[in-house]
Amino acid sequence: MTTEHPAVRPPSLGGRLLGSRLLTEHPRPRGVAGWRYAHWLAVGTVCLGAFLGQLTASITALVFPALEQHFHAGLATVEWVALAYLLVLVALLAPVGRLSDLVGRKTMYLWGFAVFAAASLGAGLAGGLWLLVGCRAVQAVGGAMMQANSVALVARGVPERAMRGALGIQAAAQGLGLALGPTLGGLLVQHASWRWAFWINVPIGLLGILAGWFLLPRTHPDGRPPAGGPPPEPARRPARGGRWAAVGPVRRGGFDLAGLLLLAGASGALLLALSTVSGLPLPGWAPPVLLLTAAGLAVALARQEQRAERPIIAPGLVNTPGVRSGLVVALLGYLLLFCPLVLGPMMLAAAGVPIARAGLVITLLPAAFAVAAAAGGRLLPALRADGARCRWGAGTAGAGLVLLAVLPMGAGSAALALPVVGFGLGLLLPANNAMVMRAVPAECSAVGGGMVNMVRSLGTAFGTALPVLGVHLAGPATGGRAVLAALVALAGVAVALGGHDAGVRRT
């Protein structure tokens, strides 16, 4: 018995030409491709995207006061300039990575630069706050196109012997962007305009397009996406003991879109409820309705992930020893990292510190984070074990937060405490994430990496929303110290969970 396949109508000539021009990956010049160090040029191009993404993440908080004044809006409304970006990023990282396998990672990376630069130009030109929020959401589409492909481009373009060094350089570029964001944001707001905090991305994006066009290798042999898509990947379902077992090929349409929408909906509803309590002008019945909606969507998400062929939050994988606690610590760690970046400028402004000087002080946190992440093992050889680095890192961050909470707020006290927080988190997060990926079975590493990316974005989002809530309820001084007390408690939870099941190895 033969199986007949329905005829597929071919695309029009115009559609084929347009698709060919937009999706074809152009080769590097021969002189570049044949150079023995050409892979470092590709790494440098990927570093532009890594730098740009983290610069945007850390520069935004310094713009909040200027946006409040310019648009005559409350902080709970202005914070959606950051939250919209983070929610879209959470929703798109997984599907963009899947789409990149189809059309080519170089193509998607270059289009990511283009979308990011265009949205940044629009954000700087925005005449209304919600138009600015919309531009930030579009900006996140470009950010997802870059972030979902950066590690894969490095892995494809770099020899195995140079892989660790290349990924270290990429991490350093992220740390540099994170560190420069507060300083640049403060200087631009004080001496130019808040619009330049977005326009500064445009030349970097254009440089990324040019560099990527000439320096990134093609990810399809002939530069064109395969007609039938990539070969089917083995699907895996949780087996006994939390292990995953292969269950056969997955259909091309097997992506867990329902789970993705439920995750984005639950996160968005919860953040919107927090914003409403923080002063977002919505009716009084909105917070309980939004909280119930978030709870209902979370329950639906749990059920969906139990039956999905390719779940985005794999229940069997989460139950693997070391993974669940590691994901919780990652969520707490990124919350602890970004909460002071948002809260610090508000508390320093209330203490009379000029915005440019506040930006310089806030920069000390991500700068110390970058130093510890890159050189913590060499600086503290006794903490080479990842479990020890997790516990000591969380404890150090907690000690810095205690200093920040008890010392009189000012530029000097913040300059003393913030580097302690950053150094501790720089020890904690890389070690914790490495432990999570070691605990994940090798055949599920892509799923595990996706879950780490998700909790990073969610931790950043809640780290943005929590300070706004505290400042709205009790003011920058009292509310800020209450938020810091809560962060100290969360650091204690990270100490308790950090390094849990550190001896687990993936099989």
Short mmCIF file of C-alpha atoms in Angstrom, two decimals:
data_model
loop_
_atom_site.label_atom_id
_atom_site.label_comp_id
_atom_site.label_asym_id
_atom_site.label_seq_id
_atom_site.Cartn_x
_atom_site.Cartn_y
_atom_site.Cartn_z
CA MET A 1 0.00 0.00 0.00
CA THR A 2 1.43 3.35 -1.05
CA THR A 3 0.93 6.60 0.73
CA GLU A 4 0.17 9.64 -1.36
CA HIS A 5 1.29 13.05 -0.19
CA PRO A 6 -0.87 16.08 -0.95
CA ALA A 7 0.54 18.38 -3.56
CA VAL A 8 2.18 21.49 -2.18
CA ARG A 9 1.64 24.66 -4.16
CA PRO A 10 5.05 26.18 -4.98
CA PRO A 11 5.67 29.76 -3.89
CA SER A 12 5.44 32.51 -6.46
CA LEU A 13 8.53 33.73 -8.33
CA GLY A 14 8.47 36.98 -6.34
CA GLY A 15 8.21 35.07 -3.07
CA ARG A 16 11.13 32.81 -4.03
CA LEU A 17 13.29 35.78 -4.97
CA LEU A 18 12.43 37.66 -1.78
CA GLY A 19 13.05 34.62 0.38
CA SER A 20 16.30 33.91 -1.41
CA ARG A 21 17.62 37.41 -0.80
CA LEU A 22 16.48 37.61 2.83
CA LEU A 23 17.50 34.13 3.98
CA THR A 24 20.62 33.32 1.96
CA GLU A 25 23.76 33.32 4.05
CA HIS A 26 26.55 35.02 2.13
CA PRO A 27 30.06 33.59 2.47
CA ARG A 28 32.96 35.45 4.01
CA PRO A 29 35.56 36.92 1.67
CA ARG A 30 38.20 34.35 0.77
CA GLY A 31 40.91 36.32 2.46
CA VAL A 32 38.98 36.25 5.72
CA ALA A 33 37.81 32.63 5.52
CA GLY A 34 41.34 31.40 4.74
CA TRP A 35 43.09 33.28 7.52
CA ARG A 36 44.24 31.00 10.33
CA TYR A 37 42.79 33.32 13.00
CA ALA A 38 39.49 33.99 11.24
CA HIS A 39 37.57 32.29 14.06
CA TRP A 40 38.60 35.08 16.45
CA LEU A 41 37.00 37.60 14.09
CA ALA A 42 33.76 35.61 14.34
CA VAL A 43 34.07 35.59 18.14
CA GLY A 44 34.55 39.37 18.10
CA THR A 45 31.37 39.77 16.05
CA VAL A 46 29.39 37.63 18.49
CA CYS A 47 30.84 39.73 21.32
CA LEU A 48 29.22 42.83 19.79
CA GLY A 49 25.81 41.23 20.26
CA ALA A 50 26.66 40.01 23.76
CA PHE A 51 27.85 43.50 24.72
CA LEU A 52 24.77 45.16 23.21
CA GLY A 53 22.30 42.91 25.01
CA GLN A 54 23.81 43.47 28.45
CA LEU A 55 24.34 47.19 27.87
CA THR A 56 20.62 47.52 27.19
CA ALA A 57 19.76 45.48 30.29
CA SER A 58 21.76 47.68 32.68
CA ILE A 59 21.33 51.12 31.11
CA THR A 60 17.53 51.18 31.34
CA ALA A 61 17.18 51.64 35.10
CA LEU A 62 19.13 54.93 34.97
CA VAL A 63 16.53 56.27 32.52
CA PHE A 64 13.48 55.67 34.75
CA PRO A 65 13.53 59.06 36.57
CA ALA A 66 13.89 60.98 33.30
CA LEU A 67 11.02 59.01 31.75
CA GLU A 68 8.81 59.71 34.77
CA GLN A 69 9.45 63.43 34.39
CA HIS A 70 9.17 63.56 30.59
CA PHE A 71 5.98 61.51 30.26
CA HIS A 72 4.42 62.58 33.60
CA ALA A 73 3.96 58.92 34.51
CA GLY A 74 4.42 56.90 37.67
CA LEU A 75 7.29 54.52 38.25
CA ALA A 76 4.95 51.51 38.03
CA THR A 77 4.09 52.54 34.47
CA VAL A 78 7.63 53.45 33.46
CA GLU A 79 9.01 50.09 34.62
CA TRP A 80 7.22 48.43 31.70
CA VAL A 81 9.90 49.91 29.47
CA ALA A 82 12.09 47.18 31.02
CA LEU A 83 9.46 44.51 31.72
CA ALA A 84 8.08 44.46 28.16
CA TYR A 85 11.55 43.72 26.84
CA LEU A 86 12.11 40.91 29.35
CA LEU A 87 8.74 39.22 28.83
CA VAL A 88 9.11 39.17 25.05
CA LEU A 89 12.63 37.82 25.46
CA VAL A 90 11.35 34.99 27.68
CA ALA A 91 8.67 34.12 25.14
CA LEU A 92 10.88 34.17 22.04
CA LEU A 93 14.22 32.60 23.02
CA ALA A 94 13.07 29.01 22.48
CA PRO A 95 11.09 29.44 19.22
CA VAL A 96 13.74 31.71 17.71
CA GLY A 97 16.38 29.07 18.42
CA ARG A 98 14.20 26.49 16.67
CA LEU A 99 13.57 28.81 13.70
CA SER A 100 17.29 29.52 13.43
CA ASP A 101 17.93 25.85 12.75
CA LEU A 102 15.66 26.19 9.72
CA VAL A 103 16.80 29.47 8.15
CA GLY A 104 20.41 29.67 9.35
CA ARG A 105 21.95 31.12 12.48
CA LYS A 106 24.07 33.69 10.66
CA THR A 107 20.95 35.03 8.91
CA MET A 108 19.00 35.26 12.16
CA TYR A 109 21.91 36.90 13.97
CA LEU A 110 22.28 39.62 11.33
CA TRP A 111 18.53 40.25 11.27
CA GLY A 112 18.68 40.45 15.06
CA PHE A 113 21.14 43.35 14.82
CA ALA A 114 18.91 45.04 12.23
CA VAL A 115 15.70 44.70 14.24
CA PHE A 116 17.43 45.78 17.45
CA ALA A 117 18.96 48.88 15.84
CA ALA A 118 15.70 49.90 14.12
CA ALA A 119 13.68 49.46 17.33
CA SER A 120 16.30 51.44 19.28
CA LEU A 121 15.98 54.30 16.80
CA GLY A 122 12.20 54.19 17.20
CA ALA A 123 12.47 54.08 21.00
CA GLY A 124 14.56 57.25 21.00
CA LEU A 125 12.05 58.98 18.74
CA ALA A 126 8.97 57.81 20.68
CA GLY A 127 6.55 60.62 21.52
CA GLY A 128 4.48 58.58 23.97
CA LEU A 129 5.34 56.18 26.78
CA TRP A 130 3.38 53.23 25.43
CA LEU A 131 4.92 53.73 22.00
CA LEU A 132 8.29 53.51 23.75
CA VAL A 133 7.16 50.29 25.48
CA GLY A 134 6.11 48.90 22.10
CA CYS A 135 9.50 49.75 20.59
CA ARG A 136 11.17 47.98 23.50
CA ALA A 137 9.07 44.88 22.81
CA VAL A 138 10.24 44.94 19.17
CA GLN A 139 13.78 45.50 20.43
CA ALA A 140 13.42 42.27 22.42
CA VAL A 141 12.62 40.41 19.18
CA GLY A 142 16.04 41.46 17.87
CA GLY A 143 17.61 40.64 21.24
CA ALA A 144 16.16 37.12 21.13
CA MET A 145 17.46 36.62 17.58
CA MET A 146 20.97 37.46 18.80
CA GLN A 147 20.91 35.77 22.20
CA ALA A 148 19.46 32.49 20.92
CA ASN A 149 22.29 32.11 18.40
CA SER A 150 25.39 33.55 20.06
CA VAL A 151 26.76 30.39 21.71
CA ALA A 152 25.90 28.25 18.68
CA LEU A 153 27.77 30.61 16.35
CA VAL A 154 30.83 30.47 18.58
CA ALA A 155 30.60 26.68 18.76
CA ARG A 156 30.37 26.41 14.96
CA GLY A 157 33.07 28.90 14.09
CA VAL A 158 35.77 28.09 16.66
CA PRO A 159 38.05 25.03 16.82
CA GLU A 160 37.41 22.81 19.81
CA ARG A 161 40.81 23.62 21.33
CA ALA A 162 39.87 27.32 21.49
CA MET A 163 36.25 26.87 22.63
CA ARG A 164 36.74 27.60 26.33
CA GLY A 165 38.72 30.76 25.60
CA ALA A 166 36.16 31.94 23.06
CA LEU A 167 33.25 31.48 25.47
CA GLY A 168 35.28 33.27 28.15
CA ILE A 169 35.78 36.24 25.83
CA GLN A 170 32.06 36.29 25.10
CA ALA A 171 31.29 36.28 28.84
CA ALA A 172 33.77 39.14 29.30
CA ALA A 173 31.94 41.14 26.60
CA GLN A 174 28.66 40.57 28.45
CA GLY A 175 30.26 41.72 31.70
CA LEU A 176 31.66 44.82 30.00
CA GLY A 177 28.24 45.75 28.64
CA LEU A 178 26.61 45.16 32.01
CA ALA A 179 29.25 47.28 33.75
CA LEU A 180 29.23 50.22 31.30
CA GLY A 181 25.43 50.51 31.19
CA PRO A 182 24.90 52.43 34.45
CA THR A 183 27.80 54.82 33.79
CA LEU A 184 26.71 55.57 30.23
CA GLY A 185 23.08 55.85 31.27
CA GLY A 186 23.85 58.36 34.00
CA LEU A 187 26.10 60.48 31.80
CA LEU A 188 23.69 60.49 28.86
CA VAL A 189 20.65 61.38 30.99
CA GLN A 190 22.46 64.18 32.84
CA HIS A 191 24.38 65.72 29.93
CA ALA A 192 22.31 64.85 26.83
CA SER A 193 18.86 63.22 26.90
CA TRP A 194 17.23 59.95 27.89
CA ARG A 195 16.71 59.35 24.14
CA TRP A 196 20.45 58.79 23.69
CA ALA A 197 20.26 55.79 26.03
CA PHE A 198 18.45 54.08 23.13
CA TRP A 199 20.12 55.80 20.18
CA ILE A 200 23.53 54.63 21.39
CA ASN A 201 22.51 51.12 20.29
CA VAL A 202 22.08 52.15 16.64
CA PRO A 203 25.76 52.51 15.62
CA ILE A 204 26.65 49.33 17.52
CA GLY A 205 23.88 47.48 15.68
CA LEU A 206 25.04 48.77 12.29
CA LEU A 207 28.61 47.77 13.10
CA GLY A 208 27.33 44.31 14.07
CA ILE A 209 25.55 43.92 10.70
CA LEU A 210 28.68 44.83 8.74
CA ALA A 211 30.97 42.69 10.87
CA GLY A 212 28.61 39.71 10.76
CA TRP A 213 28.18 39.92 6.99
CA PHE A 214 31.93 39.70 6.38
CA LEU A 215 33.24 37.81 9.40
CA LEU A 216 30.69 35.16 10.44
CA PRO A 217 30.85 31.74 8.73
CA ARG A 218 27.77 30.36 7.03
CA THR A 219 25.76 27.83 9.06
CA HIS A 220 24.37 26.02 5.99
CA PRO A 221 26.91 24.56 3.54
CA ASP A 222 25.48 26.32 0.46
CA GLY A 223 24.22 29.36 2.37
CA ARG A 224 20.56 28.44 1.81
CA PRO A 225 18.14 26.91 4.36
CA PRO A 226 17.34 23.27 3.59
CA ALA A 227 14.03 22.81 1.78
CA GLY A 228 12.69 20.30 4.25
CA GLY A 229 14.15 21.78 7.41
CA PRO A 230 16.70 20.10 9.66
CA PRO A 231 16.61 16.36 10.26
CA PRO A 232 14.19 15.23 12.97
CA GLU A 233 15.58 15.24 16.47
CA PRO A 234 14.93 12.46 18.98
CA ALA A 235 12.19 13.27 21.42
CA ARG A 236 12.71 12.36 25.03
CA ARG A 237 10.24 11.84 27.79
CA PRO A 238 10.98 11.53 31.49
CA ALA A 239 11.55 7.96 32.55
CA ARG A 240 11.89 6.46 35.99
CA GLY A 241 14.05 8.29 38.47
CA GLY A 242 13.84 11.59 36.59
CA ARG A 243 15.98 10.26 33.68
CA TRP A 244 15.08 10.94 30.08
CA ALA A 245 14.79 8.29 27.40
CA ALA A 246 14.50 8.54 23.63
CA VAL A 247 10.99 7.90 22.30
CA GLY A 248 11.49 8.43 18.56
CA PRO A 249 11.57 11.26 16.07
CA VAL A 250 9.68 14.48 16.67
CA ARG A 251 7.42 16.07 14.10
CA ARG A 252 8.52 19.45 12.81
CA GLY A 253 5.46 20.92 14.42
CA GLY A 254 6.26 19.42 17.81
CA PHE A 255 7.38 22.68 19.43
CA ASP A 256 5.54 23.38 22.70
CA LEU A 257 3.82 26.61 21.62
CA ALA A 258 1.00 26.15 24.14
CA GLY A 259 3.48 25.84 27.00
CA LEU A 260 5.33 28.91 25.83
CA LEU A 261 2.15 31.01 25.69
CA LEU A 262 1.06 29.77 29.12
CA LEU A 263 4.47 30.62 30.62
CA ALA A 264 4.42 34.12 29.11
CA GLY A 265 0.82 34.65 30.20
CA ALA A 266 1.40 33.53 33.79
CA SER A 267 4.57 35.63 34.12
CA GLY A 268 2.93 38.67 32.52
CA ALA A 269 -0.16 38.45 34.71
CA LEU A 270 1.93 38.19 37.88
CA LEU A 271 4.15 41.12 36.89
CA LEU A 272 1.12 43.18 35.92
CA ALA A 273 -0.44 42.45 39.33
CA LEU A 274 2.76 43.63 41.05
CA SER A 275 2.78 46.77 38.91
CA THR A 276 -0.84 47.51 39.79
CA VAL A 277 -0.07 47.22 43.51
CA SER A 278 2.95 49.45 42.82
CA GLY A 279 0.81 52.23 41.39
CA LEU A 280 -0.08 51.27 37.83
CA PRO A 281 -3.43 53.02 37.21
CA LEU A 282 -5.74 50.01 36.88
CA PRO A 283 -9.06 49.35 38.72
CA GLY A 284 -8.92 48.07 42.29
CA TRP A 285 -10.25 44.66 41.27
CA ALA A 286 -7.38 44.13 38.85
CA PRO A 287 -4.71 42.73 41.27
CA PRO A 288 -6.78 39.81 42.62
CA VAL A 289 -8.09 38.98 39.14
CA LEU A 290 -4.57 39.06 37.73
CA LEU A 291 -3.21 36.91 40.56
CA LEU A 292 -5.97 34.34 40.02
CA THR A 293 -5.26 34.42 36.30
CA ALA A 294 -1.55 33.86 36.93
CA ALA A 295 -2.33 30.93 39.26
CA GLY A 296 -4.74 29.37 36.76
CA LEU A 297 -2.25 29.70 33.91
CA ALA A 298 0.49 28.21 36.09
CA VAL A 299 -1.69 25.15 36.80
CA ALA A 300 -2.49 24.83 33.10
CA LEU A 301 1.22 25.12 32.31
CA ALA A 302 2.07 22.29 34.71
CA ARG A 303 -0.51 20.05 33.05
CA GLN A 304 0.61 21.02 29.56
CA GLU A 305 4.24 20.21 30.30
CA GLN A 306 3.29 16.75 31.54
CA ARG A 307 1.81 15.82 28.16
CA ALA A 308 3.86 17.89 25.69
CA GLU A 309 6.17 16.00 23.33
CA ARG A 310 8.90 18.65 23.66
CA PRO A 311 8.11 20.60 26.84
CA ILE A 312 9.87 23.91 27.43
CA ILE A 313 9.94 23.16 31.18
CA ALA A 314 10.57 19.43 31.15
CA PRO A 315 9.13 17.86 34.34
CA GLY A 316 11.41 14.82 34.20
CA LEU A 317 14.46 17.00 33.72
CA VAL A 318 13.50 19.40 36.51
CA ASN A 319 13.25 16.41 38.85
CA THR A 320 16.81 15.32 38.02
CA PRO A 321 18.93 15.71 41.19
CA GLY A 322 20.65 19.08 41.23
CA VAL A 323 18.57 20.69 38.48
CA ARG A 324 15.55 21.95 40.44
CA SER A 325 17.59 23.55 43.23
CA GLY A 326 20.02 24.94 40.65
CA LEU A 327 17.24 26.62 38.69
CA VAL A 328 15.85 28.15 41.88
CA VAL A 329 19.30 29.48 42.79
CA ALA A 330 19.71 30.89 39.26
CA LEU A 331 16.36 32.68 39.57
CA LEU A 332 17.35 34.12 42.96
CA GLY A 333 20.83 35.05 41.75
CA TYR A 334 19.66 37.10 38.78
CA LEU A 335 17.00 38.74 40.96
CA LEU A 336 19.73 39.69 43.46
CA LEU A 337 21.88 41.01 40.60
CA PHE A 338 19.33 43.26 38.93
CA CYS A 339 17.34 44.44 41.94
CA PRO A 340 20.18 46.71 43.21
CA LEU A 341 20.70 48.02 39.66
CA VAL A 342 17.12 49.33 39.74
CA LEU A 343 16.88 50.20 43.43
CA GLY A 344 20.31 51.83 43.77
CA PRO A 345 19.67 54.86 41.51
CA MET A 346 16.37 55.59 43.30
CA MET A 347 17.92 55.45 46.77
CA LEU A 348 20.96 57.47 45.71
CA ALA A 349 18.75 60.11 44.06
CA ALA A 350 16.74 60.39 47.29
CA ALA A 351 20.06 60.92 49.13
CA GLY A 352 20.90 63.80 46.77
CA VAL A 353 23.51 62.05 44.61
CA PRO A 354 23.55 63.38 41.00
CA ILE A 355 22.47 60.86 38.36
CA ALA A 356 25.86 60.78 36.59
CA ARG A 357 27.70 60.06 39.85
CA ALA A 358 25.06 57.49 40.81
CA GLY A 359 25.68 55.71 37.51
CA LEU A 360 29.40 55.51 38.25
CA VAL A 361 28.71 54.06 41.69
CA ILE A 362 26.19 51.50 40.39
CA THR A 363 28.74 50.37 37.79
CA LEU A 364 30.86 48.94 40.62
CA LEU A 365 28.36 46.09 41.10
CA PRO A 366 28.48 44.61 37.57
CA ALA A 367 32.21 45.40 37.31
CA ALA A 368 32.91 43.30 40.42
CA PHE A 369 30.56 40.64 39.06
CA ALA A 370 32.60 40.45 35.84
CA VAL A 371 35.91 40.21 37.75
CA ALA A 372 34.66 37.37 39.95
CA ALA A 373 33.05 35.51 37.05
CA ALA A 374 36.21 35.68 34.95
CA ALA A 375 38.92 35.26 37.58
CA GLY A 376 37.23 34.07 40.78
CA GLY A 377 38.89 30.66 40.64
CA ARG A 378 42.36 32.17 40.28
CA LEU A 379 41.78 34.84 42.93
CA LEU A 380 40.37 32.34 45.42
CA PRO A 381 41.98 28.95 44.67
CA ALA A 382 40.41 27.40 47.77
CA LEU A 383 36.99 27.85 46.12
CA ARG A 384 37.68 25.94 42.91
CA ALA A 385 34.87 23.46 43.72
CA ASP A 386 31.60 24.75 42.30
CA GLY A 387 29.57 23.83 45.39
CA ALA A 388 31.84 25.88 47.64
CA ARG A 389 31.78 28.81 45.22
CA CYS A 390 27.98 28.76 45.23
CA ARG A 391 27.69 28.85 49.00
CA TRP A 392 30.45 31.40 49.57
CA GLY A 393 29.24 33.52 46.68
CA ALA A 394 25.68 33.69 47.99
CA GLY A 395 26.97 34.43 51.49
CA THR A 396 29.25 37.19 50.24
CA ALA A 397 26.41 38.77 48.26
CA GLY A 398 24.22 38.61 51.37
CA ALA A 399 26.92 40.33 53.44
CA GLY A 400 27.14 43.13 50.87
CA LEU A 401 23.37 43.56 50.97
CA VAL A 402 23.49 43.76 54.78
CA LEU A 403 26.06 46.58 54.47
CA LEU A 404 23.86 48.35 51.96
CA ALA A 405 20.84 48.04 54.26
CA VAL A 406 22.45 49.21 57.52
CA LEU A 407 24.87 51.93 56.38
CA PRO A 408 23.56 55.47 55.77
CA MET A 409 22.76 55.69 52.06
CA GLY A 410 25.26 57.74 50.07
CA ALA A 411 27.79 57.43 47.30
CA GLY A 412 30.55 56.30 49.69
CA SER A 413 28.57 53.58 51.46
CA ALA A 414 27.13 52.28 48.19
CA ALA A 415 30.63 52.23 46.66
CA LEU A 416 31.71 50.05 49.60
CA ALA A 417 28.80 47.61 49.57
CA LEU A 418 27.92 47.16 45.88
CA PRO A 419 31.25 45.58 44.84
CA VAL A 420 30.82 43.01 47.63
CA VAL A 421 27.38 42.11 46.27
CA GLY A 422 28.68 41.91 42.71
CA PHE A 423 31.74 39.83 43.58
CA GLY A 424 29.62 37.33 45.50
CA LEU A 425 27.15 36.95 42.63
CA GLY A 426 30.05 36.59 40.19
CA LEU A 427 31.17 33.57 42.21
CA LEU A 428 27.66 32.17 42.59
CA LEU A 429 26.02 32.31 39.17
CA PRO A 430 28.66 30.82 36.83
CA ALA A 431 29.36 27.99 39.28
CA ASN A 432 25.66 27.29 39.81
CA ASN A 433 24.88 27.30 36.09
CA ALA A 434 27.81 24.96 35.41
CA MET A 435 26.47 22.57 38.07
CA VAL A 436 23.01 22.64 36.50
CA MET A 437 24.39 21.80 33.07
CA ARG A 438 26.53 18.97 34.51
CA ALA A 439 23.45 17.52 36.19
CA VAL A 440 21.49 17.60 32.92
CA PRO A 441 21.89 14.43 30.81
CA ALA A 442 24.07 15.14 27.80
CA GLU A 443 21.31 14.47 25.27
CA CYS A 444 19.10 17.10 26.97
CA SER A 445 21.67 19.89 27.20
CA ALA A 446 19.78 22.16 24.78
CA VAL A 447 16.61 21.88 26.88
CA GLY A 448 18.58 22.51 30.07
CA GLY A 449 20.28 25.55 28.59
CA GLY A 450 16.91 26.91 27.51
CA MET A 451 15.54 26.58 31.04
CA VAL A 452 18.56 28.42 32.48
CA ASN A 453 17.96 31.24 29.99
CA MET A 454 14.30 31.41 31.00
CA VAL A 455 14.94 31.66 34.73
CA ARG A 456 17.62 34.30 34.04
CA SER A 457 15.10 36.49 32.22
CA LEU A 458 12.39 35.87 34.83
CA GLY A 459 14.79 36.68 37.68
CA THR A 460 15.73 39.90 35.91
CA ALA A 461 12.07 40.81 35.44
CA PHE A 462 11.16 40.26 39.10
CA GLY A 463 14.37 42.04 40.13
CA THR A 464 13.00 45.05 38.24
CA ALA A 465 9.48 44.86 39.69
CA LEU A 466 10.36 44.32 43.38
CA PRO A 467 12.14 47.68 43.97
CA VAL A 468 9.30 49.58 42.32
CA LEU A 469 6.84 47.91 44.70
CA GLY A 470 8.90 48.74 47.79
CA VAL A 471 9.50 52.38 46.80
CA HIS A 472 5.82 52.89 45.98
CA LEU A 473 4.62 51.48 49.30
CA ALA A 474 7.09 53.19 51.65
CA GLY A 475 9.29 55.62 49.71
CA PRO A 476 12.91 55.32 48.54
CA ALA A 477 14.48 55.32 52.02
CA THR A 478 12.17 53.09 54.10
CA GLY A 479 10.85 51.05 51.18
CA GLY A 480 14.33 50.61 49.75
CA ARG A 481 15.69 49.26 53.03
CA ALA A 482 12.71 46.89 53.29
CA VAL A 483 13.52 45.57 49.82
CA LEU A 484 17.16 45.14 50.85
CA ALA A 485 16.08 43.17 53.92
CA ALA A 486 14.04 40.89 51.66
CA LEU A 487 17.07 40.44 49.41
CA VAL A 488 19.20 39.44 52.40
CA ALA A 489 16.65 36.74 53.20
CA LEU A 490 16.69 35.53 49.58
CA ALA A 491 20.49 35.39 49.69
CA GLY A 492 20.14 33.15 52.74
CA VAL A 493 17.89 30.82 50.75
CA ALA A 494 20.53 30.75 48.00
CA VAL A 495 23.19 29.82 50.59
CA ALA A 496 21.00 26.94 51.79
CA LEU A 497 20.32 25.65 48.28
CA GLY A 498 23.68 26.50 46.67
CA GLY A 499 25.84 23.51 45.88
CA HIS A 500 22.95 21.11 46.54
CA ASP A 501 23.73 17.75 44.92
CA ALA A 502 27.05 19.18 43.75
CA GLY A 503 28.44 15.75 43.12
CA VAL A 504 25.86 14.82 40.51
CA ARG A 505 27.28 14.15 37.05
CA ARG A 506 25.25 13.80 33.89
CA THR A 507 25.16 10.45 32.13
#
